[in-house]
Coordinates of C-alpha atoms and ligand atoms in Angstrom, one line a residue:
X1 CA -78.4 16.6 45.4
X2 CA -75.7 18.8 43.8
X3 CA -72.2 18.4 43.7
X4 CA -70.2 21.4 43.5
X5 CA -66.3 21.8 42.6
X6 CA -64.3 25.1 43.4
X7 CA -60.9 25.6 41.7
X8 CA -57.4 27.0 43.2
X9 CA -58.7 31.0 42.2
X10 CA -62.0 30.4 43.6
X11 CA -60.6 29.5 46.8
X12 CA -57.6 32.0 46.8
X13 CA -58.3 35.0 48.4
X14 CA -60.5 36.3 51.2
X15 CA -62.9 37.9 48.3
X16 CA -63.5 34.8 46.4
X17 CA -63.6 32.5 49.7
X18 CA -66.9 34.5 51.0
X19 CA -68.0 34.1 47.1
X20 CA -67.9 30.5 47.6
X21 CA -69.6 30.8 51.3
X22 CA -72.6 32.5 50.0
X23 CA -72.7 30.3 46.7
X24 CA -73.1 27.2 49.1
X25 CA -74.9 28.3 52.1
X26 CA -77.8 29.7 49.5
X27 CA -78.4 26.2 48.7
X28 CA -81.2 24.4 50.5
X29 CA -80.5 20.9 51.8
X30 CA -77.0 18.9 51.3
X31 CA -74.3 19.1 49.5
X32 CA -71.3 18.0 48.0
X33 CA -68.5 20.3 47.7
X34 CA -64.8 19.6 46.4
X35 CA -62.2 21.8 47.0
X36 CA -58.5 22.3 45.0
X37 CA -55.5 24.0 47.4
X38 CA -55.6 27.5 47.2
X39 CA -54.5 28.8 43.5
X40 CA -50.9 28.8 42.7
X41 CA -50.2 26.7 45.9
X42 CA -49.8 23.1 44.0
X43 CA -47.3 25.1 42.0
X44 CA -45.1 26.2 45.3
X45 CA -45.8 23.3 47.1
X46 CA -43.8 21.1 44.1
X47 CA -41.0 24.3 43.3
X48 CA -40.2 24.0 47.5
X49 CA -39.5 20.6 47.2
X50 CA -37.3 21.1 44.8
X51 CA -35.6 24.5 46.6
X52 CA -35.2 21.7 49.1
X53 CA -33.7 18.7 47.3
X54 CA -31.4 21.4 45.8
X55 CA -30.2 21.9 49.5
X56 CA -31.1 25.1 49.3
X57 CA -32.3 26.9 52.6
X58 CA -34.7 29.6 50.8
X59 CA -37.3 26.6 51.1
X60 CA -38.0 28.2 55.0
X61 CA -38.8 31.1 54.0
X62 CA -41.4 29.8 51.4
X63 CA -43.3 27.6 54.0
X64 CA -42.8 30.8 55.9
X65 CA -44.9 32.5 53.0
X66 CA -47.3 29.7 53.0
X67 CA -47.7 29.9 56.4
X68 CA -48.5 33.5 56.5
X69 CA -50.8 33.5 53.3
X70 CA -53.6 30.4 55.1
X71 CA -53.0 32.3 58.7
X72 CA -54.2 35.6 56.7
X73 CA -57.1 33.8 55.3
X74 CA -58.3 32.2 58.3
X75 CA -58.2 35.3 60.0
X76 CA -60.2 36.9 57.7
X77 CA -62.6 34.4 56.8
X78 CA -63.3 32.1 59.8
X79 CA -65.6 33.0 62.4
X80 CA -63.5 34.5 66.1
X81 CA -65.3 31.4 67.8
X82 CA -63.8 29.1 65.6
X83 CA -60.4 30.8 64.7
X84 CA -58.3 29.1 66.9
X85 CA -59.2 25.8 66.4
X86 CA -59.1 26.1 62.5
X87 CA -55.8 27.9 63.0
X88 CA -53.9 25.2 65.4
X89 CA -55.3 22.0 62.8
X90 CA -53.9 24.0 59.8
X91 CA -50.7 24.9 61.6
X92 CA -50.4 21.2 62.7
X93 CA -50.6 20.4 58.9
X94 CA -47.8 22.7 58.0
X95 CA -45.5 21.4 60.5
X96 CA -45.9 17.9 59.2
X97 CA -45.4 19.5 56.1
X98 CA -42.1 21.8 57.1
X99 CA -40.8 18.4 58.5
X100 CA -41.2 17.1 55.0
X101 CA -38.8 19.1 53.3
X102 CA -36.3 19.3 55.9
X103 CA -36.4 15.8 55.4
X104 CA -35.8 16.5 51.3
X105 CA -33.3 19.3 52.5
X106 CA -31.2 16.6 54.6
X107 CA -31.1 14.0 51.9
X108 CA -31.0 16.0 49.1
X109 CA -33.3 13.8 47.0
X110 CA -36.8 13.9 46.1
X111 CA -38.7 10.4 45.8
X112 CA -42.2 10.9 43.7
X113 CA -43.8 8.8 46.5
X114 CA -42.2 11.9 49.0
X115 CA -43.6 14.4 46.6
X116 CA -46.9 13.2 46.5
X117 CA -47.3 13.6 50.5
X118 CA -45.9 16.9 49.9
X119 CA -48.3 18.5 47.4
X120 CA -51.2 17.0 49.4
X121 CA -51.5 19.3 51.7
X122 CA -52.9 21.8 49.5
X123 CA -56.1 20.4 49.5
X124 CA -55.8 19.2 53.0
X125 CA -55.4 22.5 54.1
X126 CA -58.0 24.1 52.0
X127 CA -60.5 22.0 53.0
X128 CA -60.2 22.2 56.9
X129 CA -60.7 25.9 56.0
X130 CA -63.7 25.8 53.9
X131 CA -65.5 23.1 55.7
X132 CA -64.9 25.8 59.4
X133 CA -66.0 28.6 56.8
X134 CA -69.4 27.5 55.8
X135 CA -72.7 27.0 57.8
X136 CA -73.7 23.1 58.0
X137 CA -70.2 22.4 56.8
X138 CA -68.2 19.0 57.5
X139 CA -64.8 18.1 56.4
X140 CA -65.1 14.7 54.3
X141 CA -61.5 13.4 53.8
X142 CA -60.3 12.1 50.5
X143 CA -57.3 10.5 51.5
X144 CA -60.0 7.6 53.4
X145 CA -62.3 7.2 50.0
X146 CA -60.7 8.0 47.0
X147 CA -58.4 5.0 45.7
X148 CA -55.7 4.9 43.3
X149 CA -53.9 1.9 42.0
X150 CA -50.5 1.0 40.2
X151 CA -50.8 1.3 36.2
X152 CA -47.5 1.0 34.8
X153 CA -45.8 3.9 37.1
X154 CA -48.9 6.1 36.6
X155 CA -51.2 5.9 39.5
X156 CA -54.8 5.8 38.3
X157 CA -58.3 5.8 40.6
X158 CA -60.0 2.4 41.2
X159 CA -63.1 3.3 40.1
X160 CA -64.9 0.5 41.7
X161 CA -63.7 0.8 45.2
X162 CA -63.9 4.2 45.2
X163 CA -67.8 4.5 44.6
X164 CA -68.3 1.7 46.7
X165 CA -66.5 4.0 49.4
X166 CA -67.8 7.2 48.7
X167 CA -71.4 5.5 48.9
X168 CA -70.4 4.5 52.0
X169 CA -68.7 7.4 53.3
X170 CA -72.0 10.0 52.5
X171 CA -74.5 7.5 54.0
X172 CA -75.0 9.1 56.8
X173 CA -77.0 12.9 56.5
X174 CA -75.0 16.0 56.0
X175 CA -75.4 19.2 55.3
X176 CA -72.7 20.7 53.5
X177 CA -70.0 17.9 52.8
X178 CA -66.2 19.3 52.1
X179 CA -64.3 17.4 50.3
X180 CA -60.6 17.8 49.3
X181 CA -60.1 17.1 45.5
X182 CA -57.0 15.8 43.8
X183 CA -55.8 13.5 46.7
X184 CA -56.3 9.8 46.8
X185 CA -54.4 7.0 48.7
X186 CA -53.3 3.6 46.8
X187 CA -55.4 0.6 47.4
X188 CA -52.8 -2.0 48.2
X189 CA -50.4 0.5 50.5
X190 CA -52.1 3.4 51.5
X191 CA -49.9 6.0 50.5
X192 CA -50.7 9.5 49.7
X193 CA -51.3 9.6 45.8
X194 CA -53.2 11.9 44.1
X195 CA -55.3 12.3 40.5
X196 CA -52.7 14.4 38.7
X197 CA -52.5 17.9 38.4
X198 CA -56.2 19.3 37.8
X199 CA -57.7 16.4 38.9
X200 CA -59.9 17.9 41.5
X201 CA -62.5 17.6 38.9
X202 CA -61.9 14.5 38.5
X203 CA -62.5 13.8 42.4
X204 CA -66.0 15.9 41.8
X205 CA -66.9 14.0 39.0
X206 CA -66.5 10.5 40.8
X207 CA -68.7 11.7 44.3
X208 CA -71.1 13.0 41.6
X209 CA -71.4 9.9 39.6
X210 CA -71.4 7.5 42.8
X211 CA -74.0 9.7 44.6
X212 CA -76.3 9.8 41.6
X213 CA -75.6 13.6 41.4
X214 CA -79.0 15.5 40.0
X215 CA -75.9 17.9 38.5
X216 CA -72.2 18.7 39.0
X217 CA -71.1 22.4 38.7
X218 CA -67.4 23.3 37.9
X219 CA -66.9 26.6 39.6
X220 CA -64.1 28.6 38.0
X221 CA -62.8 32.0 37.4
X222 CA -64.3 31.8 33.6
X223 CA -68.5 32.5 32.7
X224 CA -68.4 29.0 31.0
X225 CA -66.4 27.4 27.6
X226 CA -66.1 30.2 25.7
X227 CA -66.2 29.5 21.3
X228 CA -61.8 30.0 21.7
X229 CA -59.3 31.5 23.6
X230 CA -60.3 35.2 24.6
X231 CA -56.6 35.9 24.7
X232 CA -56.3 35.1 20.9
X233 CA -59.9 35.7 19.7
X234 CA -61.3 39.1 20.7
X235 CA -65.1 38.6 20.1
X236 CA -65.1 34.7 21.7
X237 CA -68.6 33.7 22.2
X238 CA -69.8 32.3 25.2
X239 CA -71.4 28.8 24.1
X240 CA -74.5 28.1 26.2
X241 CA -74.9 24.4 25.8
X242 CA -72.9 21.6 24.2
X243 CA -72.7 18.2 24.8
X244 CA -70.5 15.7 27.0
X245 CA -68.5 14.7 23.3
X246 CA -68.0 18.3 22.7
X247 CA -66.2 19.7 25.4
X248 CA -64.1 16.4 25.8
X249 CA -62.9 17.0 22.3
X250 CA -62.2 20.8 23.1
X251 CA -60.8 20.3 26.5
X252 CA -58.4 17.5 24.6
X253 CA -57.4 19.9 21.9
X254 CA -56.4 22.2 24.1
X255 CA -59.0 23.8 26.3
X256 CA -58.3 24.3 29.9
X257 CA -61.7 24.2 31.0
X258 CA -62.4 21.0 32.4
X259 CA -59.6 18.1 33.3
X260 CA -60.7 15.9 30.2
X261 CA -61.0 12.7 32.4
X262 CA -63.9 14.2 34.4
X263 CA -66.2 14.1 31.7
X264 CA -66.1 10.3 31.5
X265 CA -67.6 8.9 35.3
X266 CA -70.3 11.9 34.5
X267 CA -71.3 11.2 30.9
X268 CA -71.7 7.5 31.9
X269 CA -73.9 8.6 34.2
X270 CA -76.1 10.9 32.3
X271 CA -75.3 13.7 35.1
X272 CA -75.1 17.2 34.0
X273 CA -72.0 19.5 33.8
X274 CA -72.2 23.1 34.6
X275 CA -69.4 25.5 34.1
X276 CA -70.3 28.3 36.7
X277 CA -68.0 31.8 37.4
X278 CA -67.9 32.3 41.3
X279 CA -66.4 35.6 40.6
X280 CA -69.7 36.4 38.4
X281 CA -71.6 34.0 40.0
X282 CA -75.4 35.1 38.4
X283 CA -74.2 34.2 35.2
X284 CA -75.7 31.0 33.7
X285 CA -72.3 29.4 32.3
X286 CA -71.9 26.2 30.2
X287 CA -74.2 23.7 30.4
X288 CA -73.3 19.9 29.4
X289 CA -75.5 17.5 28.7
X290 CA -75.8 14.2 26.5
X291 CA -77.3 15.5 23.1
X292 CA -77.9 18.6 20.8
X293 CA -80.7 20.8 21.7
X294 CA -82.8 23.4 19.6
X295 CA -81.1 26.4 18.9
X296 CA -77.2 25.2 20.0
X297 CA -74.5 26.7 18.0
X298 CA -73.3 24.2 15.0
X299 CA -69.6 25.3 16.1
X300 CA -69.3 24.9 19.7
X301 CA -65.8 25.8 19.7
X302 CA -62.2 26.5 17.8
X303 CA -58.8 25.0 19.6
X304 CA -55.7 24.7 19.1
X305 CA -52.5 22.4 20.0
X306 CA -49.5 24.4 19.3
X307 CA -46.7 21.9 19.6
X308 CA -47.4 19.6 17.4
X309 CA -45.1 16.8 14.7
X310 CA -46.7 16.5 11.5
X311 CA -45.2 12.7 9.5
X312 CA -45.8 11.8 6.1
X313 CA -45.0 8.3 5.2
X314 CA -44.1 7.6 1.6
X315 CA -43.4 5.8 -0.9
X316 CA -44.6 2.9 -2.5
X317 CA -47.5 1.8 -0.5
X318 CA -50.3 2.2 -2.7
X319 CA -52.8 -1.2 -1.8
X320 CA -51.2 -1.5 1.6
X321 CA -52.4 1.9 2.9
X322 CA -55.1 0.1 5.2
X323 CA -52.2 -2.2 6.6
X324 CA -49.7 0.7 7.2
X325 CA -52.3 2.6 8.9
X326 CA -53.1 -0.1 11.4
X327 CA -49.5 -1.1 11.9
X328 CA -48.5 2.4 12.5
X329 CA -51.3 3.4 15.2
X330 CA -50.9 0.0 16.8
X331 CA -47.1 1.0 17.4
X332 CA -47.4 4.4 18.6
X333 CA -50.4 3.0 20.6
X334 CA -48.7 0.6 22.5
X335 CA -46.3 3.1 23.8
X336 CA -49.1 5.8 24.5
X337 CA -48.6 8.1 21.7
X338 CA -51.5 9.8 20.8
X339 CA -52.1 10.5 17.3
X340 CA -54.3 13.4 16.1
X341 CA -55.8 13.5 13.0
X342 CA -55.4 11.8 9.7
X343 CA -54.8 13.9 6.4
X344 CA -56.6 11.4 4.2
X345 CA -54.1 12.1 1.0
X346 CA -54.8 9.5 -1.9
X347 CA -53.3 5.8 -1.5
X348 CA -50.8 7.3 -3.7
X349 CA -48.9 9.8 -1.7
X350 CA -49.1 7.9 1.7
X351 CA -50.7 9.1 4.6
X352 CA -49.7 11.8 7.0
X353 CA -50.9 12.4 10.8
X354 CA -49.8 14.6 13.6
X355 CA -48.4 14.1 17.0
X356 CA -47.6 16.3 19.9
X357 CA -43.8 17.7 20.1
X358 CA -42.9 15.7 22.9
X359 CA -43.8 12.7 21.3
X360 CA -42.4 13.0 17.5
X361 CA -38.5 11.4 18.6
X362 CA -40.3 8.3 20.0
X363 CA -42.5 8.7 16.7
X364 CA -40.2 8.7 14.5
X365 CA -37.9 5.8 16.2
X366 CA -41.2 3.8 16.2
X367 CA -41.7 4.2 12.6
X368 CA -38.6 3.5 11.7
X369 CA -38.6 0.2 13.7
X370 CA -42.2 -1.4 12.3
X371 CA -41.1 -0.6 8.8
X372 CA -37.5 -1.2 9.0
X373 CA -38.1 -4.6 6.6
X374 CA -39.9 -2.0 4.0
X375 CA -37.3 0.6 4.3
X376 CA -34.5 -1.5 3.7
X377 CA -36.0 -2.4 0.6
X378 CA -36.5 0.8 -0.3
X379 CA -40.4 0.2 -0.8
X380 CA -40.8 3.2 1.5
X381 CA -39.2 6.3 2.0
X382 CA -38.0 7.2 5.3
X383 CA -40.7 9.2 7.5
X384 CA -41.0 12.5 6.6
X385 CA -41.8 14.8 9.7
X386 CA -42.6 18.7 9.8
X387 CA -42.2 20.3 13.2
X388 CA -43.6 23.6 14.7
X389 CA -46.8 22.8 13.1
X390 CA -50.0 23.8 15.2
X391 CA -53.2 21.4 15.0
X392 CA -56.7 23.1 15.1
X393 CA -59.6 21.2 16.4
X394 CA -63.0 22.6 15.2
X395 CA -65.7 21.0 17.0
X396 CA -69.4 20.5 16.8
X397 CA -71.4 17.7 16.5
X398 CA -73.9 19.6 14.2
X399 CA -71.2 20.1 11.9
X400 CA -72.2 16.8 9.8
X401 CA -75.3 18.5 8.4
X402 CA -73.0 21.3 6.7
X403 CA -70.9 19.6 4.4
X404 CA -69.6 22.4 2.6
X405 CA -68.1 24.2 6.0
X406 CA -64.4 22.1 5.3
X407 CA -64.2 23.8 2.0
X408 CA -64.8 27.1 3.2
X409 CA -62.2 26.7 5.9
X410 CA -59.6 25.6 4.0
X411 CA -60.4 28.3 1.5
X412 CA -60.9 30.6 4.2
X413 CA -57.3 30.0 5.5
X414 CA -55.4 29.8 1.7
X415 CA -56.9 33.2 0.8
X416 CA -55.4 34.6 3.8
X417 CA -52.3 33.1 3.1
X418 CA -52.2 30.1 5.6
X419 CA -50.8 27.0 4.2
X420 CA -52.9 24.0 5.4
X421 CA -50.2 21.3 5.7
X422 CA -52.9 18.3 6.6
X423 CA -56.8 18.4 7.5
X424 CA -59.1 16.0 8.8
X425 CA -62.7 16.3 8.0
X426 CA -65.2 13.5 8.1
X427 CA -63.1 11.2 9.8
X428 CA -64.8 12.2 13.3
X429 CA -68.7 13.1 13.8
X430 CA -67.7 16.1 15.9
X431 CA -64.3 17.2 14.9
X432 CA -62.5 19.1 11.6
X433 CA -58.8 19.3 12.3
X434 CA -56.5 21.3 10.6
X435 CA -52.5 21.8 10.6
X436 CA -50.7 24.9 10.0
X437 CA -47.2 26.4 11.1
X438 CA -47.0 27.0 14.6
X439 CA -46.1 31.0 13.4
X440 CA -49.8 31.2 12.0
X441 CA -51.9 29.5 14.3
X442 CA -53.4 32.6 15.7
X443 CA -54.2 33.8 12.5
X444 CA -55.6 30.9 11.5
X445 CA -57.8 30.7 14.5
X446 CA -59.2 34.1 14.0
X447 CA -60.0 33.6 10.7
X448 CA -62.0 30.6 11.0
X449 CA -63.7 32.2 13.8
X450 CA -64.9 34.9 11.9
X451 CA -65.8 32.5 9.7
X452 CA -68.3 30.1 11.5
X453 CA -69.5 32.3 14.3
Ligands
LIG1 N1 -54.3 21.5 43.2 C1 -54.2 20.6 42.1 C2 -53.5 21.2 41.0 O1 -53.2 22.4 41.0 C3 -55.5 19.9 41.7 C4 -56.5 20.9 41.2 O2 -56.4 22.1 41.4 O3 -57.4 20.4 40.6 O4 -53.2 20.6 40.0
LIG2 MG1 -55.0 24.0 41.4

């Protein structure tokens, strides 16, 4: 059985809603099928609120436009037979929802837990539609058998009792199952939660995994992972096959493909990923799979964070480099900073790594703290950071068999006048990163795409 995931663009308009209808009913036998709220709607649904707890009355006249833009659809997309009925449960929804922000609009505050009801009715909406839409289809609902629980004041799913329930909920036959993605429920209270933003994926990739998925295909508004950004790199290749490793690196570094999480329930499982276009949908796309094959690309692809803290620390920690390494990623650990890459200098000169923007205050306060008893007695030099650098992830797992390919980059990028403030090669099986200004990054990442592909 397949599972099948449709993104916000795929199901935003009347043109790519039939797309999807003749995607699904061409397959024989069931079905999975995970929706996301019609594109751009998470985004409005989340500004209202806030129109709202402003006390601002221009949030009518949204749910006024949001109102108009599902009617439109379901007009144009459901059968007459069914129109009404469609039309009356989706209107029902946006009542509850309306009531919502008056609600906001009367108290002029905006609780997370209230915000979370309020954004789920993207999906909820989007599904009743699709599910009416499609031949053999039934509306699944989320909210019943996806579960979140408390993690610090992050909700995060409960993988356990979710596949238990999802097992449950799909042993009965079906057809064409619809599922609304992103939306969850906690396991202790019931309330509305959801997966975090893009995390419709992540709902696909947990039915997959529990159902024993023969494949899970990501339907988006892209062919498949292409080698970089098109926007930045005019001849991007699209990269037929790469492996569950790869595009979790990419999609870390950067990548909007696929919500990194996803990959995980999946890979565990040995299911397969596909990255399918609906709006080309004869393509073949990305395919994801557990290892290499014959003839895959050595780079698979070329991202880039832009916002990222580059910290040197100094001084005299020659012999201690092991221990100030572990101290300093136990620190930043503990209070969920992730660190990028390591510049291997020589014990000498200390040891640099990179951070993203948002984290390099908290950085630097943290590295100031563990090695306050060192700086005090002057055996280190305060932490040395460099901001508006960009890190660039190249990644392939083949990469390991070309050992000269780190040399050529870096020479690649100082012969065009790019200053390579740290690298990282070797330290990771499947990814080279490098650090440059933020004003050069799309330099760099032409050039080095012009130089492996
Ligand atoms: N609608 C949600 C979002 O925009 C979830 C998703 O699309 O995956 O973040
Ligand atoms: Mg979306």
């Amino acid at each position: 059985m397949k599972v099948l995931k449709f993104g916000g663009t795929s199901v935003g308009s009347i043109e790519s809603l039939k797309n999807v209808k003749s995607i699904v009913e061409s397959i024989n036998g069931p079905a999975v099928v995970i929706v996301s709220a019609l594109g751009g709607l998470t985004d409005r649904l989340i500004a209202t609120a806030k129109t709202a707890a402003a006390n601002d009355l221009t949030y009518l006249e949204e749910v006024e436009a949001m109102t108009e833009r599902h009617l439109n659809i379901i007009d144009n997309v459901i059968d007459e037979c069914n129109r009404r009925d469609v039309k009356d449960t989706v209107l029902s929804l946006l009542s509850n929802l309306k009531r919502m922000y008056d609600g906001v609009y009367l108290i002029r505050h905006l609780p997370q837990m209230t915000l979370d009801i309020i954004v789920s009715y993207g999906e909820r909406m989007s599904s009743v539609i699709v599910a009416a839409m499609i031949k053999g289809g039934s509306r699944h609902d989320s909210l019943k058998f996806v579960k979140t629980e408390k993690w610090y004041d992050k909700n995060i799913a409960d993988q356990k009792l979710t596949t238990h329930l999802i097992k449950e909920e799909f042993s009965k036959p079906f057809d064409k199952a619809i599922v609304p993605g992103f939306i969850s429920t906690d396991c202790k209270t019931g309330d509305i939660t959801n997966l975090g933003r893009g995390g419709s994926d992540f709902t696909a990739a947990l039915v997959a995994a529990a159902l024993d998925a023969e494949i899970l295909e990501i339907w988006t508004d892209v062919d498949g992972f292409l080698s970089a950004d098109p926007r930045i790199v005019s001849d991007a290749i699209l990269v037929p096959h790469m492996t569950f490793i790869e595009s979790m690196e990419l999609c870390s570094f950067g990548a909007k493909v696929i919500y990194p999480p996803t990959i995980y329930p999946v890979f565990h499982k040995n299911i397969p990923i596909r990255i399918l276009n609906t709006f080309n949908p004869s393509a073949k796309g990305t395919l994801i799979t557990d290892s290499s094959c014959e003839g895959d690309l050595n780079v698979k692809g070329i991202s880039a964070i832009r916002d990222t803290t580059l910290f040197h620390l100094g001084g005299n920690i020659s012999g201690k480099l092991k221990n100030t390494v572990s101290r300093t990623f136990n620190a930043l650990a503990k209070k969920g900073v992730k660190v990028f890459n390591v510049t291997r200098n020589d014990e000498k000169s200390g040891m640099s790594f990179a951070v993203a923007k948002a984290d390099a205050d908290v950085t630097y306060d943290l590295l100031c703290r563990e090695f306050a008893p060192e700086l005090s007695k002057g055996s280190l030099s305060l932490p040395e950071r460099i901001d508006n650098v960009a890190t660039i992830a190249v990644v392939g797992e083949n990469m390991k068999y070309n050992s000269r390919l780190g040399a050529r980059i870096r020479h690649t990028l100082s012969r065009d006048g790019i200053n390579v403030e740290g690298h990282s090669e070797g330290a990771s099986d499947t990814t080279m990163a490098y650090v440059v200004d933020s004003s050069k990054v799309d330099d760099a990442l032409r050039h080095i795409h012009t130089l492996v592909f």
